Amino acid sequence: MTREEFIFTIGYDGDNAVVDKKSAQEYGKLGTAELFDRGMVKAAVCSAIFSKDKGEEQLVLDKFNALAGQPVESFDELKKIFGVTA
């Protein structure tokens, strides 16, 4: 699975990922911070997961907590909020 496919997976049909191909084409090359700044928080979470970069995970967590009425304690908790696993 490519980064763009992972970031813009919107569901599953059996074992097959259903990808928002329009969004993947339009926004797939954006970095994690850019995705978040454009309001695509779930995509930013997925981007950070795909990168396997703890710095990107922390960046998303910090940006989320700066906006959230109730901050979350960990990136794992944020993944649960958005229903994302890897």
Short mmCIF file of N, CA and C in Angstrom, two decimals:
data_model
loop_
_atom_site.label_atom_id
_atom_site.label_comp_id
_atom_site.label_asym_id
_atom_site.label_seq_id
_atom_site.Cartn_x
_atom_site.Cartn_y
_atom_site.Cartn_z
N MET A 1 0.84 -1.17 0.00
CA MET A 1 0.00 0.00 0.00
C MET A 1 0.89 1.24 0.00
N THR A 2 0.57 2.18 -0.87
CA THR A 2 1.36 3.41 -0.92
C THR A 2 0.97 4.33 0.23
N ARG A 3 1.80 5.33 0.45
CA ARG A 3 1.51 6.32 1.49
C ARG A 3 0.17 6.99 1.22
N GLU A 4 -0.04 7.41 -0.03
CA GLU A 4 -1.28 8.11 -0.39
C GLU A 4 -2.50 7.23 -0.15
N GLU A 5 -2.39 5.95 -0.49
CA GLU A 5 -3.51 5.02 -0.27
C GLU A 5 -3.79 4.86 1.22
N PHE A 6 -2.73 4.73 2.00
CA PHE A 6 -2.91 4.56 3.45
C PHE A 6 -3.55 5.80 4.08
N ILE A 7 -3.06 6.95 3.69
CA ILE A 7 -3.54 8.19 4.28
C ILE A 7 -5.02 8.42 3.97
N PHE A 8 -5.43 8.08 2.76
CA PHE A 8 -6.80 8.39 2.33
C PHE A 8 -7.70 7.15 2.23
N THR A 9 -7.39 6.12 3.01
CA THR A 9 -8.30 4.98 3.13
C THR A 9 -9.51 5.42 3.94
N ILE A 10 -10.69 5.19 3.38
CA ILE A 10 -11.92 5.63 4.04
C ILE A 10 -12.75 4.47 4.56
N GLY A 11 -12.31 3.25 4.30
CA GLY A 11 -13.03 2.08 4.78
C GLY A 11 -12.48 0.84 4.12
N TYR A 12 -13.19 -0.25 4.32
CA TYR A 12 -12.76 -1.54 3.76
C TYR A 12 -13.95 -2.28 3.18
N ASP A 13 -13.69 -2.99 2.10
CA ASP A 13 -14.65 -3.91 1.49
C ASP A 13 -14.00 -5.27 1.59
N GLY A 14 -14.35 -5.99 2.65
CA GLY A 14 -13.64 -7.24 2.94
C GLY A 14 -12.22 -6.92 3.32
N ASP A 15 -11.26 -7.51 2.61
CA ASP A 15 -9.84 -7.25 2.87
C ASP A 15 -9.29 -6.10 2.03
N ASN A 16 -10.11 -5.52 1.19
CA ASN A 16 -9.65 -4.47 0.28
C ASN A 16 -9.94 -3.08 0.83
N ALA A 17 -8.91 -2.25 0.81
CA ALA A 17 -9.07 -0.87 1.26
C ALA A 17 -9.84 -0.07 0.23
N VAL A 18 -10.75 0.77 0.71
CA VAL A 18 -11.47 1.70 -0.15
C VAL A 18 -10.78 3.04 0.02
N VAL A 19 -10.23 3.56 -1.06
CA VAL A 19 -9.41 4.77 -1.01
C VAL A 19 -10.14 5.93 -1.69
N ASP A 20 -10.11 7.08 -1.06
CA ASP A 20 -10.61 8.31 -1.67
C ASP A 20 -9.54 8.77 -2.66
N LYS A 21 -9.67 8.30 -3.90
CA LYS A 21 -8.63 8.53 -4.90
C LYS A 21 -8.49 10.00 -5.28
N LYS A 22 -9.59 10.73 -5.28
CA LYS A 22 -9.52 12.15 -5.62
C LYS A 22 -8.67 12.90 -4.60
N SER A 23 -8.93 12.65 -3.32
CA SER A 23 -8.14 13.30 -2.27
C SER A 23 -6.69 12.83 -2.30
N ALA A 24 -6.48 11.54 -2.56
CA ALA A 24 -5.13 11.01 -2.63
C ALA A 24 -4.33 11.71 -3.73
N GLN A 25 -4.96 11.95 -4.87
CA GLN A 25 -4.27 12.63 -5.97
C GLN A 25 -4.03 14.10 -5.65
N GLU A 26 -5.02 14.74 -5.05
CA GLU A 26 -4.94 16.17 -4.81
C GLU A 26 -4.04 16.52 -3.63
N TYR A 27 -4.09 15.72 -2.58
CA TYR A 27 -3.39 16.07 -1.35
C TYR A 27 -2.32 15.08 -0.91
N GLY A 28 -2.14 14.00 -1.65
CA GLY A 28 -1.25 12.93 -1.25
C GLY A 28 0.21 13.31 -1.09
N LYS A 29 0.64 14.34 -1.76
CA LYS A 29 2.05 14.75 -1.67
C LYS A 29 2.32 15.73 -0.53
N LEU A 30 1.27 16.18 0.14
CA LEU A 30 1.47 17.10 1.27
C LEU A 30 2.12 16.38 2.44
N GLY A 31 2.90 17.11 3.20
CA GLY A 31 3.51 16.56 4.40
C GLY A 31 2.51 16.48 5.54
N THR A 32 2.91 15.84 6.59
CA THR A 32 2.05 15.64 7.75
C THR A 32 1.53 16.96 8.32
N ALA A 33 2.42 17.91 8.54
CA ALA A 33 2.01 19.21 9.10
C ALA A 33 1.08 19.95 8.15
N GLU A 34 1.36 19.87 6.86
CA GLU A 34 0.50 20.55 5.88
C GLU A 34 -0.91 19.96 5.87
N LEU A 35 -1.00 18.64 5.98
CA LEU A 35 -2.31 17.99 6.03
C LEU A 35 -3.08 18.50 7.25
N PHE A 36 -2.42 18.52 8.41
CA PHE A 36 -3.07 18.98 9.63
C PHE A 36 -3.52 20.43 9.48
N ASP A 37 -2.64 21.26 8.96
CA ASP A 37 -2.94 22.69 8.83
C ASP A 37 -4.09 22.95 7.86
N ARG A 38 -4.35 22.03 6.96
CA ARG A 38 -5.48 22.16 6.02
C ARG A 38 -6.76 21.52 6.58
N GLY A 39 -6.69 21.07 7.83
CA GLY A 39 -7.87 20.52 8.48
C GLY A 39 -8.08 19.04 8.26
N MET A 40 -7.12 18.38 7.66
CA MET A 40 -7.22 16.94 7.40
C MET A 40 -6.50 16.18 8.52
N VAL A 41 -7.11 16.23 9.69
CA VAL A 41 -6.46 15.70 10.89
C VAL A 41 -6.28 14.19 10.81
N LYS A 42 -7.31 13.46 10.39
CA LYS A 42 -7.16 12.00 10.27
C LYS A 42 -6.06 11.65 9.28
N ALA A 43 -6.01 12.36 8.15
CA ALA A 43 -4.96 12.13 7.16
C ALA A 43 -3.58 12.42 7.76
N ALA A 44 -3.48 13.46 8.59
CA ALA A 44 -2.21 13.78 9.24
C ALA A 44 -1.80 12.68 10.23
N VAL A 45 -2.78 12.15 10.95
CA VAL A 45 -2.50 11.03 11.87
C VAL A 45 -1.97 9.85 11.06
N CYS A 46 -2.63 9.53 9.96
CA CYS A 46 -2.21 8.41 9.12
C CYS A 46 -0.83 8.66 8.52
N SER A 47 -0.56 9.88 8.11
CA SER A 47 0.73 10.23 7.56
C SER A 47 1.84 10.02 8.59
N ALA A 48 1.59 10.43 9.82
CA ALA A 48 2.57 10.24 10.88
C ALA A 48 2.80 8.76 11.16
N ILE A 49 1.74 7.97 11.13
CA ILE A 49 1.87 6.53 11.33
C ILE A 49 2.72 5.93 10.22
N PHE A 50 2.40 6.29 8.99
CA PHE A 50 3.10 5.72 7.84
C PHE A 50 4.58 6.08 7.85
N SER A 51 4.91 7.28 8.32
CA SER A 51 6.30 7.73 8.33
C SER A 51 7.15 6.98 9.35
N LYS A 52 6.50 6.45 10.39
CA LYS A 52 7.20 5.78 11.50
C LYS A 52 8.20 6.73 12.17
N ASP A 53 7.88 8.01 12.13
CA ASP A 53 8.73 9.04 12.70
C ASP A 53 8.07 9.56 13.98
N LYS A 54 8.69 9.32 15.10
CA LYS A 54 8.13 9.75 16.40
C LYS A 54 7.99 11.27 16.46
N GLY A 55 8.86 11.98 15.76
CA GLY A 55 8.76 13.43 15.73
C GLY A 55 7.47 13.90 15.04
N GLU A 56 7.09 13.21 13.97
CA GLU A 56 5.84 13.55 13.29
C GLU A 56 4.63 13.22 14.16
N GLU A 57 4.71 12.09 14.86
CA GLU A 57 3.63 11.73 15.78
C GLU A 57 3.46 12.81 16.84
N GLN A 58 4.57 13.26 17.41
CA GLN A 58 4.52 14.30 18.45
C GLN A 58 4.00 15.60 17.89
N LEU A 59 4.38 15.94 16.66
CA LEU A 59 3.90 17.15 16.01
C LEU A 59 2.39 17.14 15.89
N VAL A 60 1.84 16.03 15.43
CA VAL A 60 0.38 15.92 15.28
C VAL A 60 -0.29 15.99 16.65
N LEU A 61 0.26 15.30 17.63
CA LEU A 61 -0.30 15.32 18.98
C LEU A 61 -0.29 16.74 19.54
N ASP A 62 0.82 17.44 19.37
CA ASP A 62 0.92 18.82 19.88
C ASP A 62 -0.07 19.74 19.18
N LYS A 63 -0.18 19.63 17.87
CA LYS A 63 -1.12 20.47 17.12
C LYS A 63 -2.56 20.16 17.52
N PHE A 64 -2.87 18.88 17.69
CA PHE A 64 -4.22 18.48 18.10
C PHE A 64 -4.54 19.05 19.48
N ASN A 65 -3.62 18.88 20.41
CA ASN A 65 -3.85 19.35 21.78
C ASN A 65 -3.96 20.87 21.86
N ALA A 66 -3.30 21.58 20.96
CA ALA A 66 -3.40 23.04 20.95
C ALA A 66 -4.81 23.49 20.56
N LEU A 67 -5.52 22.66 19.81
CA LEU A 67 -6.87 23.01 19.36
C LEU A 67 -7.98 22.36 20.18
N ALA A 68 -7.65 21.26 20.82
CA ALA A 68 -8.67 20.45 21.50
C ALA A 68 -9.13 21.10 22.80
N GLY A 69 -10.41 20.97 23.06
CA GLY A 69 -10.94 21.42 24.33
C GLY A 69 -10.47 20.53 25.47
N GLN A 70 -10.25 19.27 25.14
CA GLN A 70 -9.76 18.30 26.11
C GLN A 70 -8.58 17.57 25.49
N PRO A 71 -7.35 17.92 25.88
CA PRO A 71 -6.17 17.31 25.27
C PRO A 71 -6.10 15.81 25.52
N VAL A 72 -5.42 15.12 24.62
CA VAL A 72 -5.17 13.69 24.79
C VAL A 72 -3.73 13.50 25.24
N GLU A 73 -3.47 12.39 25.91
CA GLU A 73 -2.16 12.19 26.52
C GLU A 73 -1.14 11.55 25.60
N SER A 74 -1.59 10.81 24.59
CA SER A 74 -0.63 10.09 23.77
C SER A 74 -1.10 10.00 22.32
N PHE A 75 -0.15 9.73 21.44
CA PHE A 75 -0.47 9.53 20.04
C PHE A 75 -1.34 8.29 19.86
N ASP A 76 -1.10 7.25 20.68
CA ASP A 76 -1.94 6.04 20.61
C ASP A 76 -3.40 6.37 20.90
N GLU A 77 -3.63 7.26 21.84
CA GLU A 77 -4.99 7.69 22.16
C GLU A 77 -5.60 8.44 20.96
N LEU A 78 -4.80 9.25 20.32
CA LEU A 78 -5.25 9.99 19.13
C LEU A 78 -5.62 9.02 18.01
N LYS A 79 -4.83 7.96 17.84
CA LYS A 79 -5.15 6.94 16.82
C LYS A 79 -6.50 6.30 17.11
N LYS A 80 -6.79 6.06 18.37
CA LYS A 80 -8.08 5.48 18.74
C LYS A 80 -9.23 6.42 18.43
N ILE A 81 -9.03 7.70 18.68
CA ILE A 81 -10.08 8.70 18.41
C ILE A 81 -10.47 8.66 16.94
N PHE A 82 -9.48 8.53 16.06
CA PHE A 82 -9.74 8.52 14.63
C PHE A 82 -9.91 7.12 14.04
N GLY A 83 -9.85 6.10 14.88
CA GLY A 83 -10.08 4.74 14.42
C GLY A 83 -9.04 4.24 13.44
N VAL A 84 -7.78 4.59 13.71
CA VAL A 84 -6.71 4.23 12.80
C VAL A 84 -5.74 3.28 13.50
N THR A 85 -5.37 2.22 12.80
CA THR A 85 -4.35 1.31 13.31
C THR A 85 -3.37 1.01 12.18
N ALA A 86 -2.23 0.52 12.55
CA ALA A 86 -1.25 0.15 11.53
C ALA A 86 -0.51 -1.09 11.97
#
